[in-house]
Amino acid sequence: MMHLAAFMFTPGSHSAGWRHPEAVPECDMDFRQYAHIAQVAESGKLDAVFFQDTVAVNGSASLDGAGPYRPRQGRTAYLEPTTLLSALAIVTQRIGLIATATTTYNEPYNLARRFASIDHISNGRAGWNLVTSQIEDEAGNFGADHHMAHAERYERAEEFFDVMAALWDSFGDGALIRDKDSGIYVDTAKVHLQNHRGKHFAVRGPLNIARCPQGRPIVTQAGSSGPGMELAARTADLVFTAQSDLGEAQAFYADLKARAAKHGRNPDHVKIMPGLMTIIGATEEEAQARYRELQGLLADENSMRLLARLCGDLDIFAYPPDAPLPPLPLSNAAQARQRHLVEKAKRENLSIIQVARYLATSLGHHLLVGTPATIADTMEQWVKAGACDGFTLLSPYYPAPLERFVAQVVPELQRRGLFRTEYAGTTLRDHLGLPVPPNRYEM
Amino acid sequence: MMHLAAFMFTPGSHSAGWRHPEAVPECDMDFRQYAHIAQVAESGKLDAVFFQDTVAVNGSASLDGAGPYRPRQGRTAYLEPTTLLSALAIVTQRIGLIATATTTYNEPYNLARRFASIDHISNGRAGWNLVTSQIEDEAGNFGADHHMAHAERYERAEEFFDVMAALWDSFGDGALIRDKDSGIYVDTAKVHLQNHRGKHFAVRGPLNIARCPQGRPIVTQAGSSGPGMELAARTADLVFTAQSDLGEAQAFYADLKARAAKHGRNPDHVKIMPGLMTIIGATEEEAQARYRELQGLLADENSMRLLARLCGDLDIFAYPPDAPLPPLPLSNAAQARQRHLVEKAKRENLSIIQVARYLATSLGHHLLVGTPATIADTMEQWVKAGACDGFTLLSPYYPAPLERFVAQVVPELQRRGLFRTEYAGTTLRDHLGLPVPPNRYEM
């Protein structure tokens, strides 16, 4: 059985998808659209919806009061994911609800409370996508002139997770007695202090919220660099990664599962779900026509700006667009995504503009154009070949492509016995087949 | 017409109210209880529900790994207010939704996004209760060994508000064009950078969310010390204050409205709504019996610990409980509340234990025990005498006392023409009669 999550990146993961006649770009700010998308995903019995997040408008770092201000056209404004999750918890019943929140510009006490609260409100469906902030734009909104270095960000993220996980164990099961006769509200022996003192954080605890229905919310991770993989292997229940080559994906999968085992974890308890964008047609021709229609909406200038963000200090605009991709200096942003692109360009002999367009199409993630049957073939092959445990589904725009996936590909996967036809449990942990972790203070 | 908000402090504002046979103390963690309470308040056409918050379990500062750990019995664990608000937005239609969030341990960019997001999700019903953190317990969860001094907290709060308010104006109306033909998603001329550089914050902006339905969320303030009143006069739309003496309340009201005018604001646009706990009976005797029943549930040790928190460095336990309240050293916590207590004790000649019990009954707020008619009399008197614009209603426990207020006092106020019988508008701003502020970048 595979696992499926719907990646939420409004108004679409294809950088010009919102221009498609079917697209409803108002899904950026309109809660009713978000509710509809989550309900569509739930009707397809997907494990979760998964919200990306950035604490900035892209492109804001390039100026200091001097114009012109040129954010990328497309993703600019959207609802904040944690407040969104708890509202979505009310309009859905079973689907998991995952939101990204950065460890770079938050405090663990505040974030632990919010995700625990969402887990209570949703009856055990919350997930936290732990990230480090990747773009310079974000630093400027938090008093920093320059972005924290990659290694320091990961060091802080490791400690951030440890503090969060400990805070989530603050209350033992049954700590809240609420005994009217004796006047004893809380069994203080079951309330645990953290007294954490580390390099980045000092947190006494306890968290002022009872333990979650899931023990703790699901933790997901998208880092695929060396430090990112180590963090994921030690801490993540679900890993979102960019893999578009079967062999590379198998190697990543084997590597990450082995690292999890080295950390003393059951490798089955780390679900690896690479990104996948599908463009679906009743026939191959129809699918290809849909793909060409989408690509016709791209503006090369926008695509090049997406690529430039992954080029570190190198000025990619100084090269002719048809030249091969030059060697890129190590970026302080998404290092794994950068490496993935460089390898793909080498393998497929892509020019700069071709790499830029690829990035603009699927955010650098795996793209499948085909019929429900051929798409299901590849998905089946990847899962059976040990390349992944499922997929994180990117939509070029909303909501039609996700509706099409649910209506056409999900039934095909179900017919093959590869995907659930009904939710077996009620929590996200149930959907992923993960046990509730014991409380560290009560083992 | 008066304004009414339901103060939400689960499991109850009376420190032993949760022990009452009618009480449902599970309202601390159970979202369905919160939903019910908000729906009850909405059925009474109240302006808003208003959630208190603390970023700690009370009493945790008193230890460093050494036991025994003794949190106050009662309010210990509860849902996080901002995630709670957006879930409540889905199960209510009209009532305003106000949550407390501290300026001491948050970042303005993160908080501005969340309240803006709730305002979008609720179609214009969000409010932010701006506070500075008051108790030592909180400092320990954010890397600080000692709590920030009162003056510095207020200085940070002033700047925090300014950054939030500017961030909320990041997007002009109509900035999100989403024009499929031209490929122009956002009118960059209508997206505004803040480039704020102050003593406490450096924030470039813009906020990555469109302007709110309310222009910006309602801002409320509870500070009644000198710096607190100045902050409220300059920034607050609604002021929650502790006043139990008509003359003092009139003086506070006149003072705050005059300060607002000095800041160039229309004094009518600052609504002053002191706290009020009511204990309602069909007859005076029934009301008094209810009051005695509640007071019989108090434990003096708990009440004394509440008082101790307002005594600064003075060890109140060293005094005989029947002695008069000694002079208190200026607290680094809630200075206005401390002054209010001292004056009440002097006026009514109260002993230490009597002051402690008063604090434990209504958190130090105005208490009215009586019939719907006598309670409405006092409320009418206060509003007509220029002591307030309405009240923030404290419930000793949930949900019965609020249900009783809505069923018995609200109709009495409506009969007298003092309270709305139906919502006239759809936003919290509409309910309070406050205009949408213009965008500072587009005036």
PDB file of C-alpha atoms in Angstrom, chain B residues 121-358:
ATOM      1  CA  ILE B 121     -10.851  32.913   7.466  1.00  0.00           C
ATOM      2  CA  SER B 122     -13.531  34.524   9.665  1.00  0.00           C
ATOM      3  CA  ASN B 123     -14.529  37.179   7.107  1.00  0.00           C
ATOM      4  CA  GLY B 124     -13.505  40.063   9.327  1.00  0.00           C
ATOM      5  CA  ARG B 125     -14.052  38.921  12.889  1.00  0.00           C
ATOM      6  CA  ALA B 126     -10.514  38.745  14.316  1.00  0.00           C
ATOM      7  CA  GLY B 127      -9.142  40.679  17.249  1.00  0.00           C
ATOM      8  CA  TRP B 128      -5.708  40.698  18.861  1.00  0.00           C
ATOM      9  CA  ASN B 129      -5.411  41.325  22.586  1.00  0.00           C
ATOM     10  CA  LEU B 130      -1.965  42.891  22.842  1.00  0.00           C
ATOM     11  CA  VAL B 131      -0.293  42.099  26.152  1.00  0.00           C
ATOM     12  CA  THR B 132       3.131  42.092  27.686  1.00  0.00           C
ATOM     13  CA  SER B 133       3.996  38.924  29.556  1.00  0.00           C
ATOM     14  CA  GLN B 134       3.380  39.348  33.242  1.00  0.00           C
ATOM     15  CA  ILE B 135       4.645  36.357  35.104  1.00  0.00           C
ATOM     16  CA  GLU B 136       8.095  34.973  35.790  1.00  0.00           C
ATOM     17  CA  ASP B 137       6.892  31.535  34.723  1.00  0.00           C
ATOM     18  CA  GLU B 138       6.849  32.679  31.112  1.00  0.00           C
ATOM     19  CA  ALA B 139      10.426  33.951  30.944  1.00  0.00           C
ATOM     20  CA  GLY B 140      11.809  30.486  31.617  1.00  0.00           C
ATOM     21  CA  ASN B 141      10.242  29.103  28.459  1.00  0.00           C
ATOM     22  CA  PHE B 142      12.017  31.626  26.245  1.00  0.00           C
ATOM     23  CA  GLY B 143      15.630  31.493  27.273  1.00  0.00           C
ATOM     24  CA  ALA B 144      15.356  34.261  29.845  1.00  0.00           C
ATOM     25  CA  ASP B 145      16.277  33.700  33.464  1.00  0.00           C
ATOM     26  CA  HIS B 146      14.445  36.778  34.602  1.00  0.00           C
ATOM     27  CA  HIS B 147      11.495  38.555  33.244  1.00  0.00           C
ATOM     28  CA  MET B 148      11.913  41.708  31.193  1.00  0.00           C
ATOM     29  CA  ALA B 149      11.336  44.850  33.292  1.00  0.00           C
ATOM     30  CA  HIS B 150       7.914  46.523  33.134  1.00  0.00           C
ATOM     31  CA  ALA B 151       9.131  49.633  31.292  1.00  0.00           C
ATOM     32  CA  GLU B 152      11.125  47.686  28.714  1.00  0.00           C
ATOM     33  CA  ARG B 153       8.195  45.343  28.082  1.00  0.00           C
ATOM     34  CA  TYR B 154       5.983  48.314  27.282  1.00  0.00           C
ATOM     35  CA  GLU B 155       8.618  49.900  25.087  1.00  0.00           C
ATOM     36  CA  ARG B 156       8.849  46.656  23.123  1.00  0.00           C
ATOM     37  CA  ALA B 157       5.045  46.428  22.994  1.00  0.00           C
ATOM     38  CA  GLU B 158       4.748  49.945  21.514  1.00  0.00           C
ATOM     39  CA  GLU B 159       7.204  49.101  18.748  1.00  0.00           C
ATOM     40  CA  PHE B 160       5.632  45.669  18.247  1.00  0.00           C
ATOM     41  CA  PHE B 161       2.256  47.286  17.587  1.00  0.00           C
ATOM     42  CA  ASP B 162       3.736  49.776  15.127  1.00  0.00           C
ATOM     43  CA  VAL B 163       5.408  46.998  13.149  1.00  0.00           C
ATOM     44  CA  MET B 164       2.248  44.861  13.149  1.00  0.00           C
ATOM     45  CA  ALA B 165       0.050  47.744  12.014  1.00  0.00           C
ATOM     46  CA  ALA B 166       2.453  48.638   9.207  1.00  0.00           C
ATOM     47  CA  LEU B 167       2.736  45.001   8.101  1.00  0.00           C
ATOM     48  CA  TRP B 168      -1.056  44.752   7.921  1.00  0.00           C
ATOM     49  CA  ASP B 169      -0.978  47.533   5.293  1.00  0.00           C
ATOM     50  CA  SER B 170       1.511  45.652   3.089  1.00  0.00           C
ATOM     51  CA  PHE B 171      -1.020  44.974   0.367  1.00  0.00           C
ATOM     52  CA  GLY B 172      -3.234  47.709  -1.004  1.00  0.00           C
ATOM     53  CA  ASP B 173      -6.792  46.869  -1.958  1.00  0.00           C
ATOM     54  CA  GLY B 174      -6.792  45.263  -5.376  1.00  0.00           C
ATOM     55  CA  ALA B 175      -3.068  44.435  -5.266  1.00  0.00           C
ATOM     56  CA  LEU B 176      -3.804  40.841  -6.235  1.00  0.00           C
ATOM     57  CA  ILE B 177      -4.833  41.219  -9.880  1.00  0.00           C
ATOM     58  CA  ARG B 178      -4.414  37.569 -10.920  1.00  0.00           C
ATOM     59  CA  ASP B 179      -4.756  38.538 -14.590  1.00  0.00           C
ATOM     60  CA  LYS B 180      -4.473  35.362 -16.592  1.00  0.00           C
ATOM     61  CA  ASP B 181      -4.048  37.081 -19.975  1.00  0.00           C
ATOM     62  CA  SER B 182      -1.175  39.383 -19.075  1.00  0.00           C
ATOM     63  CA  GLY B 183       0.407  36.990 -16.594  1.00  0.00           C
ATOM     64  CA  ILE B 184       0.425  39.774 -14.003  1.00  0.00           C
ATOM     65  CA  TYR B 185      -0.488  38.285 -10.669  1.00  0.00           C
ATOM     66  CA  VAL B 186       0.227  41.180  -8.388  1.00  0.00           C
ATOM     67  CA  ASP B 187       0.308  44.930  -8.948  1.00  0.00           C
ATOM     68  CA  THR B 188       3.714  45.576  -7.456  1.00  0.00           C
ATOM     69  CA  ALA B 189       2.930  49.284  -7.062  1.00  0.00           C
ATOM     70  CA  LYS B 190       0.346  48.264  -4.466  1.00  0.00           C
ATOM     71  CA  VAL B 191       2.694  46.079  -2.415  1.00  0.00           C
ATOM     72  CA  HIS B 192       4.449  48.089   0.268  1.00  0.00           C
ATOM     73  CA  LEU B 193       7.709  47.478   2.086  1.00  0.00           C
ATOM     74  CA  GLN B 194       8.067  48.474   5.715  1.00  0.00           C
ATOM     75  CA  ASN B 195      11.843  48.710   6.053  1.00  0.00           C
ATOM     76  CA  HIS B 196      11.351  49.163   9.781  1.00  0.00           C
ATOM     77  CA  ARG B 197      14.505  49.556  11.871  1.00  0.00           C
ATOM     78  CA  GLY B 198      13.825  50.238  15.520  1.00  0.00           C
ATOM     79  CA  LYS B 199      15.313  49.448  18.888  1.00  0.00           C
ATOM     80  CA  HIS B 200      13.672  46.029  19.241  1.00  0.00           C
ATOM     81  CA  PHE B 201      12.857  45.010  15.676  1.00  0.00           C
ATOM     82  CA  ALA B 202      14.163  45.218  12.136  1.00  0.00           C
ATOM     83  CA  VAL B 203      11.498  44.108   9.682  1.00  0.00           C
ATOM     84  CA  ARG B 204      11.693  44.643   5.948  1.00  0.00           C
ATOM     85  CA  GLY B 205       8.275  43.315   4.950  1.00  0.00           C
ATOM     86  CA  PRO B 206       5.998  43.038   3.095  1.00  0.00           C
ATOM     87  CA  LEU B 207       3.675  40.651   4.876  1.00  0.00           C
ATOM     88  CA  ASN B 208       2.796  37.750   2.580  1.00  0.00           C
ATOM     89  CA  ILE B 209      -0.954  38.058   2.937  1.00  0.00           C
ATOM     90  CA  ALA B 210      -3.567  40.329   1.382  1.00  0.00           C
ATOM     91  CA  ARG B 211      -5.072  43.139   3.457  1.00  0.00           C
ATOM     92  CA  CYS B 212      -7.704  41.970   5.946  1.00  0.00           C
ATOM     93  CA  PRO B 213     -11.453  42.285   5.524  1.00  0.00           C
ATOM     94  CA  GLN B 214     -11.357  44.624   8.546  1.00  0.00           C
ATOM     95  CA  GLY B 215      -8.428  46.607   7.147  1.00  0.00           C
ATOM     96  CA  ARG B 216      -6.682  45.330  10.177  1.00  0.00           C
ATOM     97  CA  PRO B 217      -7.852  43.120  13.038  1.00  0.00           C
ATOM     98  CA  ILE B 218      -9.311  44.842  16.096  1.00  0.00           C
ATOM     99  CA  VAL B 219      -6.611  45.548  18.699  1.00  0.00           C
ATOM    100  CA  THR B 220      -7.490  45.227  22.349  1.00  0.00           C
ATOM    101  CA  GLN B 221      -5.442  46.114  25.408  1.00  0.00           C
ATOM    102  CA  ALA B 222      -5.740  45.320  29.082  1.00  0.00           C
ATOM    103  CA  GLY B 223      -2.928  47.395  30.520  1.00  0.00           C
ATOM    104  CA  SER B 224      -4.212  49.972  32.999  1.00  0.00           C
ATOM    105  CA  SER B 225      -0.893  51.134  34.448  1.00  0.00           C
ATOM    106  CA  GLY B 226       0.491  54.470  33.204  1.00  0.00           C
ATOM    107  CA  PRO B 227       2.433  52.945  30.278  1.00  0.00           C
ATOM    108  CA  GLY B 228      -0.466  50.549  29.685  1.00  0.00           C
ATOM    109  CA  MET B 229      -2.985  53.402  29.423  1.00  0.00           C
ATOM    110  CA  GLU B 230      -0.733  55.343  27.063  1.00  0.00           C
ATOM    111  CA  LEU B 231      -0.353  52.310  24.833  1.00  0.00           C
ATOM    112  CA  ALA B 232      -4.097  51.686  24.913  1.00  0.00           C
ATOM    113  CA  ALA B 233      -4.940  55.313  24.192  1.00  0.00           C
ATOM    114  CA  ARG B 234      -2.682  55.329  21.145  1.00  0.00           C
ATOM    115  CA  THR B 235      -3.380  51.877  19.744  1.00  0.00           C
ATOM    116  CA  ALA B 236      -6.397  50.056  21.196  1.00  0.00           C
ATOM    117  CA  ASP B 237      -9.875  49.712  19.720  1.00  0.00           C
ATOM    118  CA  LEU B 238     -11.139  47.995  22.865  1.00  0.00           C
ATOM    119  CA  VAL B 239      -9.852  48.208  26.440  1.00  0.00           C
ATOM    120  CA  PHE B 240     -10.399  45.472  29.001  1.00  0.00           C
ATOM    121  CA  THR B 241      -9.778  46.819  32.486  1.00  0.00           C
ATOM    122  CA  ALA B 242     -10.489  45.917  36.123  1.00  0.00           C
ATOM    123  CA  GLN B 243     -12.869  48.469  37.729  1.00  0.00           C
ATOM    124  CA  SER B 244     -15.239  47.729  40.575  1.00  0.00           C
ATOM    125  CA  ASP B 245     -15.917  51.222  41.903  1.00  0.00           C
ATOM    126  CA  LEU B 246     -18.139  53.536  39.883  1.00  0.00           C
ATOM    127  CA  GLY B 247     -16.166  56.674  40.693  1.00  0.00           C
ATOM    128  CA  GLU B 248     -12.826  55.082  39.896  1.00  0.00           C
ATOM    129  CA  ALA B 249     -14.240  53.660  36.679  1.00  0.00           C
ATOM    130  CA  GLN B 250     -15.546  57.092  35.642  1.00  0.00           C
ATOM    131  CA  ALA B 251     -12.137  58.620  36.306  1.00  0.00           C
ATOM    132  CA  PHE B 252     -10.390  55.886  34.333  1.00  0.00           C
ATOM    133  CA  TYR B 253     -12.865  56.269  31.477  1.00  0.00           C
ATOM    134  CA  ALA B 254     -12.460  60.034  31.284  1.00  0.00           C
ATOM    135  CA  ASP B 255      -8.676  59.751  31.566  1.00  0.00           C
ATOM    136  CA  LEU B 256      -8.345  57.157  28.803  1.00  0.00           C
ATOM    137  CA  LYS B 257     -10.726  58.917  26.413  1.00  0.00           C
ATOM    138  CA  ALA B 258      -8.829  62.177  26.954  1.00  0.00           C
ATOM    139  CA  ARG B 259      -5.537  60.442  26.275  1.00  0.00           C
ATOM    140  CA  ALA B 260      -6.985  59.003  23.062  1.00  0.00           C
ATOM    141  CA  ALA B 261      -8.049  62.487  21.953  1.00  0.00           C
ATOM    142  CA  LYS B 262      -4.538  63.779  22.712  1.00  0.00           C
ATOM    143  CA  HIS B 263      -3.233  61.116  20.333  1.00  0.00           C
ATOM    144  CA  GLY B 264      -5.489  62.575  17.648  1.00  0.00           C
ATOM    145  CA  ARG B 265      -8.025  59.776  17.844  1.00  0.00           C
ATOM    146  CA  ASN B 266     -11.799  59.924  18.065  1.00  0.00           C
ATOM    147  CA  PRO B 267     -12.480  58.942  21.708  1.00  0.00           C
ATOM    148  CA  ASP B 268     -15.597  57.057  20.577  1.00  0.00           C
ATOM    149  CA  HIS B 269     -13.292  54.687  18.731  1.00  0.00           C
ATOM    150  CA  VAL B 270     -11.787  53.370  21.963  1.00  0.00           C
ATOM    151  CA  LYS B 271     -14.347  51.121  23.628  1.00  0.00           C
ATOM    152  CA  ILE B 272     -13.789  50.647  27.349  1.00  0.00           C
ATOM    153  CA  MET B 273     -15.180  47.369  28.651  1.00  0.00           C
ATOM    154  CA  PRO B 274     -14.246  46.506  32.245  1.00  0.00           C
ATOM    155  CA  GLY B 275     -14.471  42.953  33.485  1.00  0.00           C
ATOM    156  CA  LEU B 276     -17.703  41.851  35.144  1.00  0.00           C
ATOM    157  CA  MET B 277     -18.600  38.574  36.788  1.00  0.00           C
ATOM    158  CA  THR B 278     -22.285  38.030  37.465  1.00  0.00           C
ATOM    159  CA  ILE B 279     -23.891  35.459  39.725  1.00  0.00           C
ATOM    160  CA  ILE B 280     -27.522  35.349  38.750  1.00  0.00           C
ATOM    161  CA  GLY B 281     -30.564  34.113  40.658  1.00  0.00           C
ATOM    162  CA  ALA B 282     -34.323  34.360  40.110  1.00  0.00           C
ATOM    163  CA  THR B 283     -34.395  36.119  43.496  1.00  0.00           C
ATOM    164  CA  GLU B 284     -31.744  37.898  45.539  1.00  0.00           C
ATOM    165  CA  GLU B 285     -31.793  34.954  47.934  1.00  0.00           C
ATOM    166  CA  GLU B 286     -31.156  32.443  45.160  1.00  0.00           C
ATOM    167  CA  ALA B 287     -28.299  34.559  43.833  1.00  0.00           C
ATOM    168  CA  GLN B 288     -26.734  34.871  47.284  1.00  0.00           C
ATOM    169  CA  ALA B 289     -27.113  31.123  47.823  1.00  0.00           C
ATOM    170  CA  ARG B 290     -25.308  30.511  44.510  1.00  0.00           C
ATOM    171  CA  TYR B 291     -22.563  32.867  45.599  1.00  0.00           C
ATOM    172  CA  ARG B 292     -22.161  31.140  48.980  1.00  0.00           C
ATOM    173  CA  GLU B 293     -22.083  27.755  47.262  1.00  0.00           C
ATOM    174  CA  LEU B 294     -19.250  28.927  45.020  1.00  0.00           C
ATOM    175  CA  GLN B 295     -17.293  30.484  47.883  1.00  0.00           C
ATOM    176  CA  GLY B 296     -17.592  27.225  49.800  1.00  0.00           C
ATOM    177  CA  LEU B 297     -15.525  25.568  47.082  1.00  0.00           C
ATOM    178  CA  LEU B 298     -12.521  27.880  47.521  1.00  0.00           C
ATOM    179  CA  ALA B 299      -9.372  26.619  49.192  1.00  0.00           C
ATOM    180  CA  ASP B 300      -7.581  29.398  51.055  1.00  0.00           C
ATOM    181  CA  GLU B 301      -4.161  28.056  50.099  1.00  0.00           C
ATOM    182  CA  ASN B 302      -4.991  28.417  46.399  1.00  0.00           C
ATOM    183  CA  SER B 303      -6.416  31.887  46.923  1.00  0.00           C
ATOM    184  CA  MET B 304      -3.311  32.985  48.826  1.00  0.00           C
ATOM    185  CA  ARG B 305      -1.089  31.780  45.993  1.00  0.00           C
ATOM    186  CA  LEU B 306      -3.046  33.931  43.564  1.00  0.00           C
ATOM    187  CA  LEU B 307      -2.526  36.935  45.812  1.00  0.00           C
ATOM    188  CA  ALA B 308       1.167  36.123  46.274  1.00  0.00           C
ATOM    189  CA  ARG B 309       1.696  36.540  42.532  1.00  0.00           C
ATOM    190  CA  LEU B 310       0.687  40.191  42.833  1.00  0.00           C
ATOM    191  CA  CYS B 311       2.878  40.917  45.845  1.00  0.00           C
ATOM    192  CA  GLY B 312       6.239  41.282  44.135  1.00  0.00           C
ATOM    193  CA  ASP B 313       9.090  40.503  46.531  1.00  0.00           C
ATOM    194  CA  LEU B 314       6.909  40.679  49.644  1.00  0.00           C
ATOM    195  CA  ASP B 315       6.246  37.267  51.265  1.00  0.00           C
ATOM    196  CA  ILE B 316       2.540  37.552  51.975  1.00  0.00           C
ATOM    197  CA  PHE B 317       2.515  34.107  53.620  1.00  0.00           C
ATOM    198  CA  ALA B 318       4.586  35.576  56.479  1.00  0.00           C
ATOM    199  CA  TYR B 319       1.617  37.736  57.591  1.00  0.00           C
ATOM    200  CA  PRO B 320      -1.382  36.527  59.614  1.00  0.00           C
ATOM    201  CA  PRO B 321      -4.255  36.000  57.172  1.00  0.00           C
ATOM    202  CA  ASP B 322      -6.592  38.206  59.184  1.00  0.00           C
ATOM    203  CA  ALA B 323      -4.204  41.148  59.226  1.00  0.00           C
ATOM    204  CA  PRO B 324      -4.925  44.148  56.996  1.00  0.00           C
ATOM    205  CA  LEU B 325      -3.241  44.040  53.572  1.00  0.00           C
ATOM    206  CA  PRO B 326       0.272  45.496  54.070  1.00  0.00           C
ATOM    207  CA  PRO B 327       1.711  48.032  51.607  1.00  0.00           C
ATOM    208  CA  LEU B 328       2.873  46.091  48.537  1.00  0.00           C
ATOM    209  CA  PRO B 329       6.179  46.776  46.738  1.00  0.00           C
ATOM    210  CA  LEU B 330       5.635  47.689  43.086  1.00  0.00           C
ATOM    211  CA  SER B 331       5.248  44.451  41.171  1.00  0.00           C
ATOM    212  CA  ASN B 332       6.929  43.693  37.843  1.00  0.00           C
ATOM    213  CA  ALA B 333       3.695  41.903  36.903  1.00  0.00           C
ATOM    214  CA  ALA B 334       0.262  43.493  36.604  1.00  0.00           C
ATOM    215  CA  GLN B 335       0.798  46.873  38.257  1.00  0.00           C
ATOM    216  CA  ALA B 336      -2.675  48.246  37.603  1.00  0.00           C
ATOM    217  CA  ARG B 337      -4.366  45.172  39.018  1.00  0.00           C
ATOM    218  CA  GLN B 338      -2.183  45.426  42.092  1.00  0.00           C
ATOM    219  CA  ARG B 339      -3.191  49.067  42.618  1.00  0.00           C
ATOM    220  CA  HIS B 340      -6.860  48.201  42.073  1.00  0.00           C
ATOM    221  CA  LEU B 341      -6.673  45.558  44.830  1.00  0.00           C
ATOM    222  CA  VAL B 342      -4.877  47.810  47.286  1.00  0.00           C
ATOM    223  CA  GLU B 343      -7.487  50.527  46.820  1.00  0.00           C
ATOM    224  CA  LYS B 344     -10.370  48.117  47.177  1.00  0.00           C
ATOM    225  CA  ALA B 345      -8.856  46.653  50.374  1.00  0.00           C
ATOM    226  CA  LYS B 346      -8.452  50.126  51.831  1.00  0.00           C
ATOM    227  CA  ARG B 347     -11.967  51.227  50.807  1.00  0.00           C
ATOM    228  CA  GLU B 348     -13.669  48.116  52.159  1.00  0.00           C
ATOM    229  CA  ASN B 349     -11.274  47.459  55.032  1.00  0.00           C
ATOM    230  CA  LEU B 350     -10.436  43.934  53.829  1.00  0.00           C
ATOM    231  CA  SER B 351      -8.014  41.529  55.485  1.00  0.00           C
ATOM    232  CA  ILE B 352      -5.323  39.621  53.580  1.00  0.00           C
ATOM    233  CA  ILE B 353      -7.423  36.479  53.280  1.00  0.00           C
ATOM    234  CA  GLN B 354     -10.465  38.483  52.206  1.00  0.00           C
ATOM    235  CA  VAL B 355      -8.444  40.114  49.431  1.00  0.00           C
ATOM    236  CA  ALA B 356      -7.128  36.690  48.432  1.00  0.00           C
ATOM    237  CA  ARG B 357     -10.661  35.286  48.255  1.00  0.00           C
ATOM    238  CA  TYR B 358     -11.865  38.262  46.234  1.00  0.00           C
TER     239      TYR B 358
END
